[in-house]
CSV table of C-alpha atoms and ligand atoms in Angstrom, one decimal:
chain,number,residue,atom,x,y,z
I,1,MET,CA,201.2,90.0,315.3
I,2,HIS,CA,203.7,88.7,312.7
I,3,GLU,CA,203.7,91.6,310.7
I,4,VAL,CA,207.3,91.4,310.6
I,5,ALA,CA,207.4,87.2,309.3
I,6,ILE,CA,204.8,89.2,306.4
I,7,MET,CA,206.8,92.1,305.7
I,8,THR,CA,210.1,89.5,304.7
I,9,GLU,CA,208.2,88.0,302.7
I,10,ALA,CA,207.0,90.9,300.7
I,11,LEU,CA,210.1,92.4,300.8
I,12,ARG,CA,211.6,88.7,299.8
I,13,MET,CA,209.5,88.8,296.6
I,14,ALA,CA,210.1,92.8,295.7
I,15,VAL,CA,214.1,92.1,295.9
I,16,ASP,CA,213.3,88.7,293.9
I,17,ALA,CA,211.5,91.1,291.1
I,18,ALA,CA,213.9,93.2,290.9
I,19,LYS,CA,216.8,91.1,290.9
I,20,SER,CA,215.5,88.8,287.7
I,21,ALA,CA,214.1,91.8,285.9
I,22,GLY,CA,218.0,92.5,285.8
I,23,ALA,CA,217.4,95.9,288.0
I,24,SER,CA,219.9,97.1,291.6
I,25,ARG,CA,216.7,99.3,292.8
I,26,VAL,CA,212.9,98.7,294.6
I,27,SER,CA,211.7,102.1,294.9
I,28,LYS,CA,208.3,101.2,295.7
I,29,LEU,CA,206.5,98.2,297.2
I,30,ARG,CA,202.4,98.3,296.9
I,31,LEU,CA,200.3,95.7,299.3
I,32,ARG,CA,197.3,95.0,299.6
I,33,ILE,CA,196.3,95.0,303.2
I,34,GLY,CA,192.2,93.7,304.8
I,35,SER,CA,190.7,95.5,307.1
I,36,LEU,CA,190.2,92.0,308.6
I,37,SER,CA,194.2,90.3,307.6
I,38,GLY,CA,194.4,90.8,311.4
I,39,VAL,CA,197.6,93.1,310.3
I,40,VAL,CA,197.9,96.0,311.2
I,41,PRO,CA,199.0,98.2,308.6
I,42,ASP,CA,200.8,100.9,311.2
I,43,SER,CA,203.1,97.8,311.9
I,44,MET,CA,203.4,96.8,308.6
I,45,ARG,CA,204.9,101.0,308.2
I,46,PHE,CA,207.4,99.8,311.3
I,47,ALA,CA,208.4,96.6,310.1
I,48,PHE,CA,208.9,97.9,306.4
I,49,ASP,CA,211.9,100.3,307.7
I,50,VAL,CA,213.5,97.4,309.9
I,51,VAL,CA,213.3,94.8,307.4
I,52,CYS,CA,214.3,97.0,304.2
I,53,HIS,CA,217.5,98.3,305.9
I,54,GLY,CA,220.7,97.5,303.7
I,55,THR,CA,219.1,95.7,300.8
I,56,LEU,CA,217.7,96.9,297.3
I,57,ALA,CA,215.1,98.8,298.7
I,58,ASP,CA,216.2,100.3,301.3
I,59,GLY,CA,214.8,103.7,301.6
I,60,ALA,CA,211.9,102.1,299.4
I,61,THR,CA,208.2,104.4,299.8
I,62,LEU,CA,205.5,101.6,301.0
I,63,GLU,CA,201.9,101.9,299.8
I,64,ILE,CA,199.1,100.5,301.2
I,65,GLU,CA,195.6,99.8,300.0
I,66,ALA,CA,192.8,99.1,302.6
I,67,ILE,CA,190.5,96.4,301.2
I,68,SER,CA,187.1,96.9,302.5
I,69,ALA,CA,185.7,93.9,304.2
I,70,ALA,CA,182.3,92.1,302.2
I,71,CYS,CA,180.0,89.2,303.4
I,72,TRP,CA,178.4,87.0,300.9
I,73,CYS,CA,174.5,85.7,302.2
I,74,MET,CA,173.9,82.7,300.6
I,75,THR,CA,170.4,83.2,301.3
I,76,CYS,CA,170.5,86.4,298.8
I,77,GLN,CA,173.3,85.1,297.1
I,78,THR,CA,174.9,88.9,297.2
I,79,GLU,CA,177.8,90.2,298.6
I,80,PHE,CA,177.0,92.7,301.2
I,81,GLU,CA,179.8,95.2,302.8
I,82,CYS,CA,180.5,94.6,306.9
I,83,VAL,CA,183.3,95.6,309.5
I,84,ASP,CA,183.3,92.3,311.1
I,85,PHE,CA,184.0,88.2,310.6
I,86,PHE,CA,179.7,88.0,311.2
I,87,ASN,CA,177.0,90.1,309.8
I,88,GLU,CA,173.3,90.7,309.2
I,89,CYS,CA,172.7,91.3,305.4
I,90,PRO,CA,171.3,94.3,305.2
I,91,ARG,CA,168.0,92.3,302.8
I,92,CYS,CA,167.6,89.2,304.9
I,93,HIS,CA,168.7,89.6,308.2
I,94,ASN,CA,170.6,86.3,308.6
I,95,VAL,CA,173.9,86.2,310.3
I,96,SER,CA,177.0,85.4,307.8
I,97,GLY,CA,180.6,84.3,308.4
I,98,GLU,CA,181.6,84.1,305.2
I,99,LEU,CA,183.4,86.4,304.1
I,100,ARG,CA,184.4,87.4,300.5
I,101,HIS,CA,187.3,90.3,301.3
I,102,GLY,CA,188.8,91.7,304.0
I,103,ARG,CA,191.8,89.1,304.3
I,104,GLU,CA,193.7,90.0,301.9
I,105,LEU,CA,197.1,89.8,302.1
I,106,GLU,CA,198.6,90.8,299.7
I,107,ILE,CA,201.2,92.4,297.2
I,108,ALA,CA,200.6,94.1,294.6
I,109,ASP,CA,203.3,95.5,292.1
I,110,VAL,CA,206.6,96.6,292.8
I,111,GLU,CA,208.5,100.1,291.3
I,112,ILE,CA,212.8,98.7,290.0
I,113,SER,CA,214.9,100.6,288.8
L,1,MET,CA,187.0,74.9,305.5
L,2,CYS,CA,183.6,76.3,304.0
L,3,GLN,CA,184.9,77.4,299.7
L,4,GLU,CA,182.1,80.1,300.8
L,5,CYS,CA,184.5,81.5,303.1
L,6,GLY,CA,187.6,84.1,301.9
L,7,CYS,CA,189.4,83.1,303.6
L,8,GLY,CA,193.2,82.0,303.2
L,9,ASN,CA,192.0,81.9,300.0
L,10,VAL,CA,194.1,85.0,299.1
L,11,GLY,CA,196.5,85.6,295.8
L,12,GLY,CA,195.0,85.1,291.9
L,13,ASP,CA,197.3,83.3,289.5
L,14,VAL,CA,201.3,84.3,289.5
L,15,LYS,CA,201.7,87.4,287.2
L,16,ILE,CA,205.0,88.7,286.6
L,17,GLY,CA,205.3,90.6,283.9
L,18,ALA,CA,205.9,94.5,283.1
L,19,HIS,CA,204.3,96.7,283.1
L,20,SER,CA,204.1,98.7,279.4
L,21,PRO,CA,204.1,102.8,280.2
L,22,GLU,CA,201.6,104.0,278.6
L,23,HIS,CA,203.0,107.1,277.0
L,24,GLU,CA,206.0,107.4,274.9
L,25,HIS,CA,208.2,110.6,274.5
L,26,HIS,CA,210.8,110.6,272.9
L,27,HIS,CA,214.2,111.8,274.1
L,28,GLY,CA,216.3,114.0,271.8
L,29,LEU,CA,217.2,117.5,271.7
L,30,GLU,CA,213.7,118.6,273.1
L,31,HIS,CA,215.0,117.2,276.0
L,32,GLY,CA,214.2,120.3,277.8
L,33,HIS,CA,210.2,119.4,278.7
L,34,GLY,CA,210.5,119.1,282.1
L,35,HIS,CA,208.7,116.2,283.0
L,36,ALA,CA,209.0,114.8,286.1
L,37,HIS,CA,208.8,111.1,286.3
L,38,ASP,CA,212.3,108.8,286.9
L,39,HIS,CA,213.4,107.8,284.5
L,40,GLY,CA,214.4,103.9,284.5
L,41,LYS,CA,211.9,102.3,286.9
L,42,LYS,CA,209.3,100.2,286.0
L,43,THR,CA,206.1,98.8,287.7
L,44,VAL,CA,206.3,94.7,287.7
L,45,ASP,CA,202.6,93.1,288.0
L,46,LEU,CA,203.3,90.9,291.0
L,47,ASN,CA,199.7,90.0,292.6
L,48,ARG,CA,200.9,87.1,294.8
L,49,SER,CA,199.5,85.8,298.7
L,50,LEU,CA,202.0,87.0,301.3
L,51,MET,CA,201.0,83.9,302.9
L,52,GLU,CA,202.0,81.8,299.4
L,53,LYS,CA,204.9,80.3,300.9
L,54,ASN,CA,203.7,78.7,303.4
L,55,ALA,CA,200.7,77.5,302.2
L,56,LEU,CA,203.0,76.1,299.3
L,57,LEU,CA,205.0,74.1,302.3
L,58,ALA,CA,201.4,73.0,304.3
L,59,GLU,CA,200.7,71.7,301.4
L,60,ARG,CA,204.2,69.9,300.5
L,61,ASN,CA,203.9,69.3,304.4
L,62,ARG,CA,200.6,67.6,304.2
L,63,GLY,CA,201.3,65.4,301.0
L,64,PHE,CA,204.3,64.2,302.9
L,65,PHE,CA,202.2,63.0,306.5
L,66,ARG,CA,199.3,61.9,304.0
L,67,ALA,CA,202.1,59.4,302.8
L,68,LYS,CA,203.1,58.4,305.9
L,69,LYS,CA,199.3,57.9,306.8
L,70,LEU,CA,199.7,60.2,310.2
L,71,LEU,CA,196.8,61.6,311.6
L,72,VAL,CA,197.8,65.2,311.7
L,73,LEU,CA,196.4,67.6,314.4
L,74,ASN,CA,197.0,71.5,315.0
L,75,VAL,CA,196.0,72.4,318.6
L,76,VAL,CA,195.3,76.1,319.1
L,77,SER,CA,194.1,78.1,322.1
L,78,SER,CA,194.6,81.2,323.5
L,79,PRO,CA,198.0,80.9,326.4
L,80,GLY,CA,196.7,78.5,329.7
L,81,SER,CA,193.6,77.1,328.1
L,82,GLY,CA,195.2,73.7,328.2
L,83,LYS,CA,196.8,72.7,325.6
L,84,THR,CA,199.9,70.6,327.4
L,85,THR,CA,197.5,68.5,329.7
L,86,PHE,CA,195.0,67.9,327.0
L,87,ILE,CA,197.7,66.2,325.0
L,88,ARG,CA,199.2,64.4,327.2
L,89,GLU,CA,195.9,62.6,328.4
L,90,THR,CA,195.3,62.0,325.5
L,91,ALA,CA,199.1,60.5,324.6
L,92,THR,CA,198.4,58.4,328.1
L,93,ARG,CA,195.3,57.2,327.3
L,94,LEU,CA,195.2,56.3,323.9
L,95,GLY,CA,198.2,54.1,324.5
L,96,THR,CA,199.4,51.0,322.8
L,97,SER,CA,196.2,51.9,320.0
L,98,LEU,CA,198.0,55.2,319.0
L,99,ARG,CA,201.2,55.5,318.5
L,100,VAL,CA,201.5,59.8,319.2
L,101,GLY,CA,204.7,62.1,318.5
L,102,VAL,CA,204.6,65.5,319.8
L,103,ILE,CA,205.8,68.7,318.4
L,104,VAL,CA,205.5,71.1,320.4
L,105,GLY,CA,206.3,75.5,320.2
L,106,ASP,CA,207.1,77.8,322.8
L,107,LEU,CA,208.7,81.3,322.7
L,108,ALA,CA,211.0,80.3,325.4
L,109,THR,CA,210.7,77.4,328.1
L,110,ASP,CA,210.9,73.6,327.3
L,111,ASN,CA,208.8,73.4,330.2
L,112,ASP,CA,206.1,72.0,328.0
L,113,ALA,CA,208.3,69.6,326.2
L,114,ALA,CA,209.4,68.3,329.8
L,115,ARG,CA,205.9,67.2,330.7
L,116,LEU,CA,205.0,65.6,327.5
L,117,ARG,CA,207.9,63.1,327.5
L,118,THR,CA,206.6,62.1,330.8
L,119,ALA,CA,203.8,60.1,328.8
L,120,GLY,CA,206.4,58.5,327.2
L,121,ILE,CA,206.2,59.6,324.0
L,122,PRO,CA,208.5,61.6,321.8
L,123,VAL,CA,208.4,65.2,321.7
L,124,VAL,CA,209.9,67.2,319.2
L,125,GLN,CA,210.3,71.5,321.1
L,126,ILE,CA,210.8,74.4,318.6
L,127,THR,CA,211.6,77.5,320.4
L,128,THR,CA,209.9,80.2,318.8
L,129,GLY,CA,211.7,83.2,320.3
L,130,THR,CA,209.8,86.3,319.5
L,131,VAL,CA,207.8,84.6,317.0
L,132,CYS,CA,204.2,84.4,318.1
L,133,HIS,CA,203.0,81.3,316.1
L,134,LEU,CA,204.3,77.9,314.3
L,135,ASP,CA,204.5,78.1,310.8
L,136,ALA,CA,204.7,75.3,308.1
L,137,ASP,CA,208.4,75.9,307.5
L,138,MET,CA,209.3,74.7,311.2
L,139,VAL,CA,207.0,72.0,311.9
L,140,ALA,CA,208.9,70.6,308.9
L,141,LYS,CA,212.1,71.0,310.1
L,142,ALA,CA,210.8,69.2,313.6
L,143,ALA,CA,209.0,66.3,312.3
L,144,ALA,CA,212.2,65.4,310.2
L,145,GLN,CA,213.5,64.8,313.9
L,146,LEU,CA,211.0,61.7,314.7
L,147,ASP,CA,210.5,59.4,313.8
L,148,LEU,CA,207.5,59.2,311.8
L,149,ASP,CA,206.9,55.6,310.5
L,150,LYS,CA,206.8,55.0,314.2
L,151,LEU,CA,204.2,57.2,314.9
L,152,ASP,CA,199.8,57.1,313.8
L,153,VAL,CA,198.9,60.3,315.1
L,154,LEU,CA,201.3,63.7,315.4
L,155,VAL,CA,200.4,66.5,317.4
L,156,ILE,CA,201.2,70.2,317.1
L,157,GLU,CA,200.7,71.9,320.0
L,158,ASN,CA,201.4,75.7,318.7
L,159,VAL,CA,201.8,78.9,320.7
L,160,GLY,CA,199.1,80.2,322.9
L,161,ASN,CA,197.6,82.7,320.5
L,162,LEU,CA,194.1,82.9,319.4
L,163,VAL,CA,195.0,85.6,316.3
L,164,CYS,CA,198.6,85.2,313.9
L,165,PRO,CA,198.3,80.5,314.3
L,166,ALA,CA,194.7,81.4,312.1
L,167,ASP,CA,196.6,82.6,309.6
L,168,TYR,CA,199.3,80.2,308.7
L,169,ASP,CA,198.3,76.1,307.4
L,170,LEU,CA,200.8,73.6,309.5
L,171,GLY,CA,199.9,70.7,307.1
L,172,GLU,CA,197.7,69.4,309.2
L,173,ASP,CA,194.3,67.2,309.3
L,174,LEU,CA,192.4,68.9,311.5
L,175,ARG,CA,192.9,72.1,313.2
L,176,VAL,CA,191.0,71.6,316.8
L,177,VAL,CA,190.8,74.9,319.0
L,178,LEU,CA,190.9,74.8,322.9
L,179,LEU,CA,188.3,77.2,324.7
L,180,SER,CA,188.5,76.3,329.0
L,181,VAL,CA,185.3,77.1,331.2
L,182,THR,CA,187.3,79.8,332.9
L,183,GLU,CA,188.3,82.3,329.8
L,184,GLY,CA,184.7,83.9,328.7
L,185,GLU,CA,181.8,82.0,327.3
L,186,ASP,CA,182.9,85.2,324.1
L,187,LYS,CA,186.4,83.6,322.9
L,188,PRO,CA,184.8,83.1,319.5
L,189,LEU,CA,183.1,85.8,318.9
L,190,LYS,CA,186.7,88.2,319.8
L,191,TYR,CA,189.3,85.7,317.8
L,192,PRO,CA,186.7,84.2,314.8
L,193,PRO,CA,189.1,83.7,312.7
L,194,MET,CA,190.6,81.4,314.8
L,195,PHE,CA,187.5,79.3,315.8
L,196,HIS,CA,186.0,79.5,312.5
L,197,SER,CA,188.9,77.7,310.7
L,198,ALA,CA,188.9,75.1,313.3
L,199,HIS,CA,187.5,71.3,312.6
L,200,VAL,CA,187.0,70.4,316.5
L,201,ALA,CA,186.5,72.8,319.1
L,202,VAL,CA,187.7,71.4,322.3
L,203,VAL,CA,185.9,72.8,326.2
L,204,THR,CA,188.4,72.3,328.6
L,205,LYS,CA,188.4,72.1,332.2
L,206,SER,CA,185.1,71.8,332.8
L,207,ASP,CA,185.6,70.0,335.6
L,208,LEU,CA,185.7,74.2,336.5
L,209,ALA,CA,182.8,74.4,335.3
L,210,ALA,CA,181.0,75.7,338.3
L,211,ALA,CA,182.9,77.2,339.8
L,212,ALA,CA,183.8,79.2,336.8
L,213,GLY,CA,180.5,80.1,336.5
L,214,PHE,CA,180.8,79.3,333.4
L,215,ASN,CA,177.9,79.7,331.6
L,216,ARG,CA,177.4,76.2,328.5
L,217,ASP,CA,174.8,77.2,327.2
L,218,LEU,CA,176.0,80.8,325.8
L,219,ALA,CA,179.6,79.3,324.9
L,220,LEU,CA,177.8,76.6,322.9
L,221,VAL,CA,175.5,78.6,321.1
L,222,ASN,CA,179.2,81.4,320.0
L,223,LEU,CA,180.2,78.0,319.3
L,224,HIS,CA,177.9,76.6,317.3
L,225,ARG,CA,177.7,79.9,315.7
L,226,ILE,CA,181.5,80.3,315.0
L,227,SER,CA,183.0,76.9,314.5
L,228,HIS,CA,180.1,75.8,312.7
L,229,HIS,CA,182.8,73.5,311.0
L,230,ALA,CA,183.7,71.8,313.7
L,231,ARG,CA,182.6,69.0,315.9
L,232,ILE,CA,182.2,70.3,319.7
L,233,PHE,CA,183.6,68.2,323.0
L,234,GLU,CA,183.5,69.0,326.6
L,235,LEU,CA,185.9,67.2,328.5
L,236,SER,CA,188.1,68.1,330.9
L,237,ALA,CA,192.0,66.4,331.3
L,238,LYS,CA,192.2,66.8,334.8
L,239,THR,CA,189.1,64.0,335.7
L,240,GLY,CA,189.2,62.1,332.5
L,241,ASP,CA,185.3,63.6,332.5
L,242,GLY,CA,184.2,63.1,328.2
L,243,MET,CA,187.7,62.1,326.8
L,244,LYS,CA,186.0,59.2,326.4
L,245,PRO,CA,184.3,60.6,322.8
L,246,TRP,CA,186.9,62.7,321.4
L,247,LEU,CA,189.3,59.4,321.5
L,248,ASP,CA,187.1,57.2,319.8
L,249,PHE,CA,186.4,60.0,317.3
L,250,LEU,CA,190.5,60.3,317.0
L,251,ALA,CA,190.6,56.8,316.2
L,252,GLN,CA,187.7,57.0,313.9
L,253,GLN,CA,189.4,59.8,311.6
L,254,ARG,CA,192.9,58.3,311.8
L,255,ALA,CA,191.1,55.0,310.1
L,256,ALA,CA,190.4,57.1,307.8
L,257,VAL,CA,193.4,58.8,306.4
T,1,GTP,N1,191.0,71.8,336.2
T,1,GTP,C1,191.9,71.5,335.1
T,1,GTP,N2,193.1,72.0,335.3
T,1,GTP,C2,193.5,72.3,334.2
T,1,GTP,C3,193.3,71.2,333.1
T,1,GTP,N3,193.7,71.4,332.0
T,1,GTP,C4,194.8,72.1,332.7
T,1,GTP,N4,194.7,72.6,333.5
T,1,GTP,C5,195.5,73.5,334.2
T,1,GTP,O1,195.5,74.8,333.7
T,1,GTP,C6,196.8,74.9,333.9
T,1,GTP,C7,197.6,75.4,332.6
T,1,GTP,O2,197.2,74.2,331.6
T,1,GTP,P1,198.5,73.5,330.1
T,1,GTP,O3,198.1,72.5,329.7
T,1,GTP,O4,199.8,74.4,330.8
T,1,GTP,O5,198.1,75.1,329.1
T,1,GTP,P2,198.7,75.4,327.8
T,1,GTP,O6,197.3,75.9,327.4
T,1,GTP,O7,199.5,74.2,327.4
T,1,GTP,O8,199.1,76.5,327.8
T,1,GTP,P3,200.4,76.7,327.4
T,1,GTP,O9,201.5,76.4,326.4
T,1,GTP,O10,202.1,78.0,328.4
T,1,GTP,O11,199.4,78.3,325.7
T,1,GTP,C8,198.0,74.3,333.9
T,1,GTP,O12,198.1,74.4,335.3
T,1,GTP,C9,196.5,72.7,334.6
T,1,GTP,O13,197.2,72.5,335.5
T,1,GTP,C10,191.4,70.7,333.6
T,1,GTP,O14,190.8,69.9,332.5
T,1,GTP,N5,191.5,70.9,334.5
T,2,MG,MG1,201.1,74.3,326.5
T,3,ZN,ZN1,202.6,85.6,314.4
T,4,ZN,ZN1,170.1,87.8,303.0
T,5,ZN,ZN1,182.4,79.0,307.4
T,6,ZN,ZN1,211.5,111.9,278.8
């Protein structure tokens, strides 16, 4: 998987934010990761330590907010929670593959000083 | 990709700004209050997609390719489903009717590039090392090594992997996913993001269907279910069976660019 590439991008955004605010250190990064994003949080943590080494974010904390997946039922026009990509709507039992949440790969905020 | 799906649709407006601290306190003589928070730390909201840079570069590629009147394909599959063979046969059979160029991503070797060159077409190899997917930046750099004005169709052979290439838009017009008859009818169910995002799904190695005990009906049910935005083709690059409808489709797509 491409956790290292994604973590490198998160670090780049965090360091940019710190620099443009005149800060010299990043002490925390908060990411939002969907349960169906294909990214494994443990691998992200591992990648984090590797990519942060020797940067403004050396020693920073990584917080991961897990986002659970939700599907959209076109028939009922409602959202329902799901654990997979294709799920039966609990109301009408049609199968929906239209995910509304769960693919998130985002950086929420960073703590700098 | 359908509007209803959340895929590829993460991140909102870029917003950068400091939180104003909730509490106000006065630093002065009373500074013995022993609060635990660190001074000088502040939180900056970003709320950005981690895929945003690739998305931006992919759009740039798309605009550039469009201006060159190129039809661009991103060909993805598991390792060994037949991407290189399929691309080489496609180029050979198109002959001079459409001029094909290829960008091929491979972890380590340049075997695929060498095989593709036997079709007499321009090929640029990207050796990705440990990276298990191509991204829009690699494609932009590789495309710069091709004389695009002499091409009608640019085919990108992605790294054999059904997981991460799903997340990386390269700026293609069509994402083409291959499913060979030897790899199991349930592949689409196991890799839904990739199969769902495809514009074209190709069942390959159809000449081996009987020997492999391929359950065609089941495979098609799964493809129709997951790859519900895709045109489906069934063919053998080896015998040429079923290649004609695919080539006609390509010509039609190229004409529409
Ligand atoms: N019988 C048969 N064999 C095929 C066909 N297409 C490909 N093959 C064989 O399948 C093997 C893998 O084919 P490739 O074209 O190298 O597959 P690939 O997807 O490019 O492989 P990677 O780039 O390594 O992921 C080779 O031995 C091909 O000769 C086909 O239509 N019929
Ligand atoms: Mg190949
Ligand atoms: Zn990858
Ligand atoms: Zn419903
Ligand atoms: Zn869909
Ligand atoms: Zn204080």
